[in-house]
Amino acid sequence: MVKICLECQSEPEERGPGSALRELLTDGETASTDTCSGARLTDFCAVWDAGVLLVSAAGKGAPSGVTGRRLNESETLNSVREAQFQQLEAARPRGPGRGARGLVLRMAGQPPPWAYTAVLLCALSLGGAIEIPMDPSIQNELSQPPTITKQSVKDHIVDPRDNILIECEAKGNPAPSFHWTRNSKFFNIAKDPRVSMRRRSGTLVIDFRSGGRPEEYEGEYQCFARNKFGTALSNRIRLQVSKSPLWPKENLDPVVVQEGAPLTLQCNPPPGLPSPVIFWMSSSMEPISQDKRVSQGHNGDLYFSNVMLQDMQTDYSCNARFHFTHTIQQKNPFTLKVLTNHPYNDSSLRNHPDMYSARGVAERTPSFMYPQGTASSQMVLRGMDLLLECIASGVPTPDIAWYKKGGDLPSDKAKFENFNKALRITNVSEEDSGEYFCLASNKMGSIRHTISVRVKAAPYWLDEPKNLILAPGEDGRLVCRANGNPKPTVQWMVNGEPLQSAPPNPNREVAGDTIIFRDTQISSRAVYQCNTSNEHGYLLANAFVSVLDVPPRMLSPRNQLIRVILYNRTRLDCPFFGSPIPTLRWFKNGQGSNLDGGNYHVYENGSLEIKMIRKEDQGIYTCVATNILGKAENQVRLEVKDPTRIYRMPEDQIAKRGTTVQLECRVKHDPSLKLTVSWLKDDEPLYISNRMKKEEDSLTIFGVAERDQGSYTCVASTELDQDLAKAYLTVLADQATPTNRLAALPKGRPDRPRDLELTDLAERSVRLTWIPGDDNNSPITDYVVQFEEDQFQPGVWHDHSKFPGSVNSAVLRLSPYVNYQFRVIAINEVGSSHPSLPSERYRTSGAPPESNPSDVKGEGTRKNNMEITWTPMNATSAFGPNLRYIVKWRRRETRETWNNVTVWGSRYVVGQTPVYVPYEIRVQAENDFGKGPEPDTIIGYSGEDYPRAAPTDVKIRVLNSTAISLQWNRVYSDTVQGQLREYRAYYWRESSLLKNLWVSQKRQQAGFPGDRLRGVVSRLFPYSNYKLEMVVVNGRGDGPRSETKEFTTPEGVPSAPRRFRVRQPNLETINLEWDHPEHPNGILIGYTLKYVAFNGTKVGKQIVENFSPNQTKFMVQRADPVSRYRFSLSARTQVGSGEAVTEESPAPPNEAYTNNQADIATQGWFIGLMCAIALLVLILLIVCFIKRSRGGKYPVREKKDVPLGPEDPKEEDGSFDYSDEDNKPLQGSQTSLDGTIKQQESDDSLVDYGEGGEGQFNEDGSFIGQYTVKKDKEETEGNESSEATSPVNAIYSLA
């Protein structure tokens, strides 16, 4: 590592013509003598990295992770406002001898010889480029080198039947002239009558109407556009004539193939330019039907996965269609002869579920027809389409599926073609590299083919050189950075000639992919070409350097009107142009000083920001742009409007279906603005149906339905602002039955990623690629990349960045001076995978710090010191070894020399300071590679001492019984000896005006922050004597006390009586007792008791009783034993009644029972229940009466051991038994060994009625039980049995 530093670089006191842009590199502060009187301190270093000199400027305002600001960045700014963004403190006056930013030039390894001369660049302040506005009046006035605006494509294929047109157009001022080269030699257009050039254009026209062969003009052409300021070049245009060769004549023998075997019909089209489109047809021009069995490959061949007998019903001809000639050439057709075991082509077999076995075709496992083998590789260029193809044979026809090892196919770019036999990935990038495989499967088995995809890249731009416009004497640079695979080389040219052969220019230095210009003059104008190339292609870019001196001019319309809302933040824009870049200042109402600071902030692009708009900010603002050639100004009129506010917002509501709901929305707005009130439902515009009514301050919904449920937002808007208020409407409805969900597949954490690889190694970045692990049925949502470094915290892993789960490659931004090692963790909804194995290590080179410590403060801890503290920088922002801090300080506004010291910690104490004086403080980071950017200036203060004076002329005015108003004279600022925090009043209660009342004399305080002259002390005790003193308070403490003031508070209302007790010794009386108030706050004149009787919802008349101040008991006579009483008691002074205390009498013991009894007896449901019970009892009595009247109707037989006989007739009275006609026992009945029915244990058991499983039912469900097997009983016995009175028998009797 070679380090080169220049300690001091002198600078002239005068402001040269380039100083305006050089100020872009400063920190906006007036220059100091620093450690070198009359000079500016600079820190210059250079690094040679892979043969490229990297030059960057460090300074305030640089984005994080970038060393300072890159000067003349390659991006084109979108507007003049952004073009001026590089100005710093443009509106502030500049003093001579400004501090400059350091340049950093770092060298790794052995520097080349020219690197030592590059140290001379350290004295330069590299300026930002000027962007010319698009205003035509400005464009036409300014001189400009030529720029190519239109040209033909690099590979230019033309139709031989048409004239040839090679485009080349350019602009410039003055208009450029054109000439051409062909095959790198001058192309003399005047000598060829067929060739002409269009007027005011460089476009070539080659005319063949009078004859000639287009092929004679094939070659490589290049256009040159030139004016007096330089020469621009087009791309090298390769002209080719389209070719449509004829198909060679050939006789094709019939193709003999066994049914079920695979077959490939090769096309082999003649080579054309461009390649022809291939398709297959029959000789009768009928298209060949294709499916997953028969299809055309990308190479044009026709593939049969298996041949069937119907395939020989036609012939097959390959056709080639040529683009330019629009001709189709047809190859001699193929004819097929299919050998089969089933000679008849039965069409019914085509749809047979097992067509192949039905035709006697043996089934086979799949095998690949294209590509051959189990693995292959393919290379594709970045940005192109990747086409992978797998065609397989087999019986039945195989299905093709595609996979990527270690991850998913890119769903946004991948699509399947040709019946899934081809996979196309569009716009390929490095992340698409890896291993893909296709799986061919049928019911006999499967086979896979792996395709290894490598992604290369033709050159593509990282930083394309852009036109550079400077003022005389200013500095700048052109950057040409490209990437590719392999890494492209860079060649510079000027005006179409190699830079090495161009005349030497002492103001120009070439550093690899960067050209640095210093002290440019009018003669420095030229057009530079950057050509970057590798084996896959090239890129050519033109960028001119133009030097302009233009007085300032305004670009926006004059006298604009800007309307803003009160208390908002606004920005007044003033776009301008000039060269050198003008400085801009703002003034209000045409007078006063420059606006910057406080409520105003001027941005680097000249815009004025007002941080918080107030009414007094209304007025006319004037912006003035100035450079060494003149000045220009414009005005903006600012009007301040009141904000739009919703002061009564809609509230959340719960409503039943069918009811009416009203949502309020009342708005206050500026009357000069038009107000619009609209409504949203669920954040979508609300359609006002006929059930809704929208009024100016409300929304009414009639007949609320379930679909009306949701959030409603009231939007009150004007043309300047809006206000929102939201409420939620809930509609009561039946809960929906939840639906069942399918059980999910078992999920798990993903497997760890593997095979981490580092590529695209760069100075501050690296590409990390990994192969994902299995997601275990839960898609990977994120990848977390972690890093570990072995210098500051070895073995500790830190999160670096997070990427979506769809990628497996990412570019990581790196910090200098870190030896990185990476690992990757996969995350899905289940959890995180184990970390991958670490990658190989990659060490970045060191660099000066790109930032400074934050939170810098200067505060005194004693009255004669100032402690400077800051938050130290962490290891990844150290950027190099031996991180330390340069601490600088000086008294503010004295312009004395900066004091400085180098500190390794995070604090430094400055001693022997005056009491509370402001200091300017700067803390700059430094390591062994150099210093960080110029730090911001922070204002700190030395230590404070106690105030030396007390407030005077303290006046007290009593406001009421608990508050007083204070007024005093402020102290002189030099007696505060610190920051005035507040005026503070100390007060205490000396005594009460009531005799024998003890009071606390504890001191209390009330603070009045800031420099105030009046205040209010509240929460005092009424009817008391107080004393008060005032002090001044700063950060150190209290100052001396003022003279003691006395005051008396008037009488007030008392506090509530204490310990109010309600007792009920019996049902006739209630006893009340209480104690005197804790704080009488005056002379008590009595008590007031208010009470009222209540019973449930019934409330009686309120009764008021007044008592003497000495009475603390009272007895109330109850009007009835059921009602309860509510009591409210308060004490009184002459001022009025104080706070009341409320109690209720206890409930009587039988009140709950009495209330419930009374309530239930009067309830409608209870009356209905009683009626229903009475009706049921009546029905039961009727049924019993009927049963009793029909008793004895069943025949009663004598006991006997044989079944009933068929001769038993019906009873004469009309009754009948339930035996069947053949007198056989029922199925399932119990019989004895002699065939008789077994006597039941009880004639009246439930089994007899069919309840025990032995009984049966008829088809209509009627009970037939065991009435058929009842033994005869005596008539009297049957009538006296329980059957007559059983409820079951009674019911069946009714049936």
Short mmCIF file of C-alpha atoms in Angstrom, two decimals, residues 113-277:
data_model
loop_
_atom_site.label_atom_id
_atom_site.label_comp_id
_atom_site.label_asym_id
_atom_site.label_seq_id
_atom_site.Cartn_x
_atom_site.Cartn_y
_atom_site.Cartn_z
CA PRO A 113 4.50 5.03 -13.29
CA TRP A 114 1.75 7.51 -14.11
CA ALA A 115 0.29 7.18 -10.64
CA TYR A 116 2.94 9.48 -9.20
CA THR A 117 1.98 12.22 -11.59
CA ALA A 118 -1.61 11.74 -10.57
CA VAL A 119 -0.71 13.20 -7.20
CA LEU A 120 -0.76 16.58 -8.94
CA LEU A 121 -4.52 16.18 -9.22
CA CYS A 122 -4.73 16.60 -5.46
CA ALA A 123 -4.60 20.38 -5.90
CA LEU A 124 -7.79 20.33 -7.99
CA SER A 125 -11.33 20.96 -6.82
CA LEU A 126 -13.31 18.75 -9.18
CA GLY A 127 -16.53 20.54 -10.04
CA GLY A 128 -19.96 19.29 -10.97
CA ALA A 129 -21.17 19.42 -14.57
CA ILE A 130 -23.69 21.97 -15.78
CA GLU A 131 -26.94 20.66 -17.25
CA ILE A 132 -28.31 22.73 -20.14
CA PRO A 133 -32.07 23.31 -19.78
CA MET A 134 -34.40 22.03 -22.49
CA ASP A 135 -35.61 25.58 -23.20
CA PRO A 136 -35.25 25.97 -27.03
CA SER A 137 -34.19 29.59 -26.72
CA ILE A 138 -31.23 28.57 -24.56
CA GLN A 139 -30.43 25.51 -26.67
CA ASN A 140 -30.25 27.58 -29.86
CA GLU A 141 -28.00 30.24 -28.38
CA LEU A 142 -25.33 27.97 -26.94
CA SER A 143 -22.57 26.43 -29.01
CA GLN A 144 -22.46 22.67 -28.75
CA PRO A 145 -20.28 19.84 -30.13
CA PRO A 146 -22.08 17.22 -32.25
CA THR A 147 -24.20 14.44 -30.73
CA ILE A 148 -25.43 11.33 -32.60
CA THR A 149 -29.24 11.22 -32.33
CA LYS A 150 -30.16 8.34 -34.67
CA GLN A 151 -28.29 5.46 -36.31
CA SER A 152 -28.93 2.03 -37.80
CA VAL A 153 -28.57 -1.12 -35.73
CA LYS A 154 -25.17 -2.76 -35.43
CA ASP A 155 -26.21 -5.81 -37.48
CA HIS A 156 -28.06 -4.23 -40.40
CA ILE A 157 -29.68 -6.81 -42.71
CA VAL A 158 -31.36 -5.43 -45.84
CA ASP A 159 -33.65 -6.79 -48.53
CA PRO A 160 -31.74 -7.20 -51.82
CA ARG A 161 -34.80 -6.06 -53.78
CA ASP A 162 -34.93 -2.62 -52.10
CA ASN A 163 -32.58 0.34 -51.97
CA ILE A 164 -30.16 0.27 -49.03
CA LEU A 165 -30.63 2.85 -46.27
CA ILE A 166 -27.96 3.33 -43.54
CA GLU A 167 -29.14 5.93 -41.02
CA CYS A 168 -26.98 8.50 -39.25
CA GLU A 169 -28.34 11.74 -37.81
CA ALA A 170 -26.75 14.19 -35.38
CA LYS A 171 -27.32 17.59 -33.77
CA GLY A 172 -24.93 20.35 -32.77
CA ASN A 173 -24.41 24.09 -32.94
CA PRO A 174 -23.21 24.84 -35.57
CA ALA A 175 -24.89 22.00 -37.51
CA PRO A 176 -22.40 19.15 -38.09
CA SER A 177 -21.14 17.76 -41.40
CA PHE A 178 -20.90 14.01 -42.08
CA HIS A 179 -18.55 11.49 -43.68
CA TRP A 180 -18.34 7.67 -43.64
CA THR A 181 -15.78 4.88 -43.45
CA ARG A 182 -16.22 1.43 -44.92
CA ASN A 183 -14.16 -1.42 -43.51
CA SER A 184 -12.15 1.22 -41.58
CA LYS A 185 -11.27 3.17 -44.75
CA PHE A 186 -12.65 6.49 -45.99
CA PHE A 187 -15.75 5.92 -48.11
CA ASN A 188 -15.79 8.42 -50.95
CA ILE A 189 -19.45 8.93 -51.71
CA ALA A 190 -18.81 11.29 -54.61
CA LYS A 191 -17.11 8.57 -56.68
CA ASP A 192 -20.07 6.16 -56.59
CA PRO A 193 -23.14 7.36 -58.52
CA ARG A 194 -25.41 4.89 -56.72
CA VAL A 195 -24.57 6.34 -53.28
CA SER A 196 -25.96 9.63 -51.99
CA MET A 197 -26.39 11.33 -48.63
CA ARG A 198 -29.60 12.95 -47.47
CA ARG A 199 -29.61 16.72 -47.04
CA ARG A 200 -28.86 17.97 -43.51
CA SER A 201 -28.30 14.38 -42.49
CA GLY A 202 -25.64 11.72 -42.68
CA THR A 203 -28.01 8.96 -43.80
CA LEU A 204 -26.66 6.99 -46.79
CA VAL A 205 -28.95 5.92 -49.63
CA ILE A 206 -27.70 3.26 -52.10
CA ASP A 207 -29.95 3.14 -55.20
CA PHE A 208 -30.15 -0.02 -57.37
CA ARG A 209 -32.87 1.12 -59.75
CA SER A 210 -30.23 1.54 -62.47
CA GLY A 211 -28.61 -1.81 -61.74
CA GLY A 212 -25.91 -3.17 -59.48
CA ARG A 213 -25.53 -5.99 -57.00
CA PRO A 214 -26.32 -5.24 -53.34
CA GLU A 215 -23.78 -7.87 -52.24
CA GLU A 216 -20.98 -5.57 -53.47
CA TYR A 217 -21.80 -3.09 -50.69
CA GLU A 218 -21.61 -5.52 -47.78
CA GLY A 219 -19.16 -4.51 -45.07
CA GLU A 220 -18.68 -2.51 -41.90
CA TYR A 221 -19.72 1.17 -41.99
CA GLN A 222 -19.17 3.98 -39.48
CA CYS A 223 -20.52 7.54 -39.54
CA PHE A 224 -18.59 10.65 -38.42
CA ALA A 225 -20.46 13.88 -37.45
CA ARG A 226 -18.18 16.92 -37.17
CA ASN A 227 -18.32 20.62 -36.38
CA LYS A 228 -15.64 23.05 -35.18
CA PHE A 229 -15.97 21.81 -31.59
CA GLY A 230 -15.40 18.09 -32.20
CA THR A 231 -16.36 14.84 -33.94
CA ALA A 232 -18.93 12.23 -32.84
CA LEU A 233 -18.96 8.61 -34.08
CA SER A 234 -21.75 6.15 -34.74
CA ASN A 235 -21.56 2.44 -33.97
CA ARG A 236 -19.78 0.16 -36.44
CA ILE A 237 -22.71 -0.90 -38.60
CA ARG A 238 -22.30 -4.30 -40.24
CA LEU A 239 -24.27 -4.30 -43.50
CA GLN A 240 -25.46 -7.70 -44.75
CA VAL A 241 -27.79 -8.61 -47.61
CA SER A 242 -30.57 -11.07 -46.87
CA LYS A 243 -30.11 -14.51 -48.51
CA SER A 244 -32.74 -17.12 -49.37
CA PRO A 245 -30.88 -20.15 -50.78
CA LEU A 246 -32.73 -22.95 -52.57
CA TRP A 247 -33.28 -26.36 -51.07
CA PRO A 248 -30.95 -28.97 -52.61
CA LYS A 249 -32.69 -31.53 -54.77
CA GLU A 250 -32.85 -35.00 -53.23
CA ASN A 251 -34.85 -38.21 -53.58
CA LEU A 252 -36.08 -39.54 -50.28
CA ASP A 253 -36.79 -43.24 -49.84
CA PRO A 254 -39.82 -44.27 -47.77
CA VAL A 255 -39.01 -44.45 -44.08
CA VAL A 256 -39.75 -47.89 -42.67
CA VAL A 257 -40.44 -48.02 -38.95
CA GLN A 258 -42.00 -50.49 -36.52
CA GLU A 259 -45.19 -49.38 -34.83
CA GLY A 260 -44.40 -48.01 -31.35
CA ALA A 261 -40.78 -47.16 -32.24
CA PRO A 262 -39.45 -43.55 -32.02
CA LEU A 263 -38.70 -41.60 -35.20
CA THR A 264 -36.96 -38.34 -36.14
CA LEU A 265 -37.55 -36.68 -39.54
CA GLN A 266 -34.68 -34.25 -40.12
CA CYS A 267 -35.29 -30.94 -41.85
CA ASN A 268 -31.74 -29.54 -42.38
CA PRO A 269 -32.90 -26.24 -43.95
CA PRO A 270 -30.48 -24.28 -46.14
CA PRO A 271 -28.65 -21.53 -44.24
CA GLY A 272 -30.34 -18.17 -44.71
CA LEU A 273 -29.84 -14.63 -43.48
CA PRO A 274 -31.66 -14.27 -41.20
CA SER A 275 -32.47 -17.88 -40.29
CA PRO A 276 -35.78 -19.05 -41.81
CA VAL A 277 -38.92 -20.05 -39.91
#
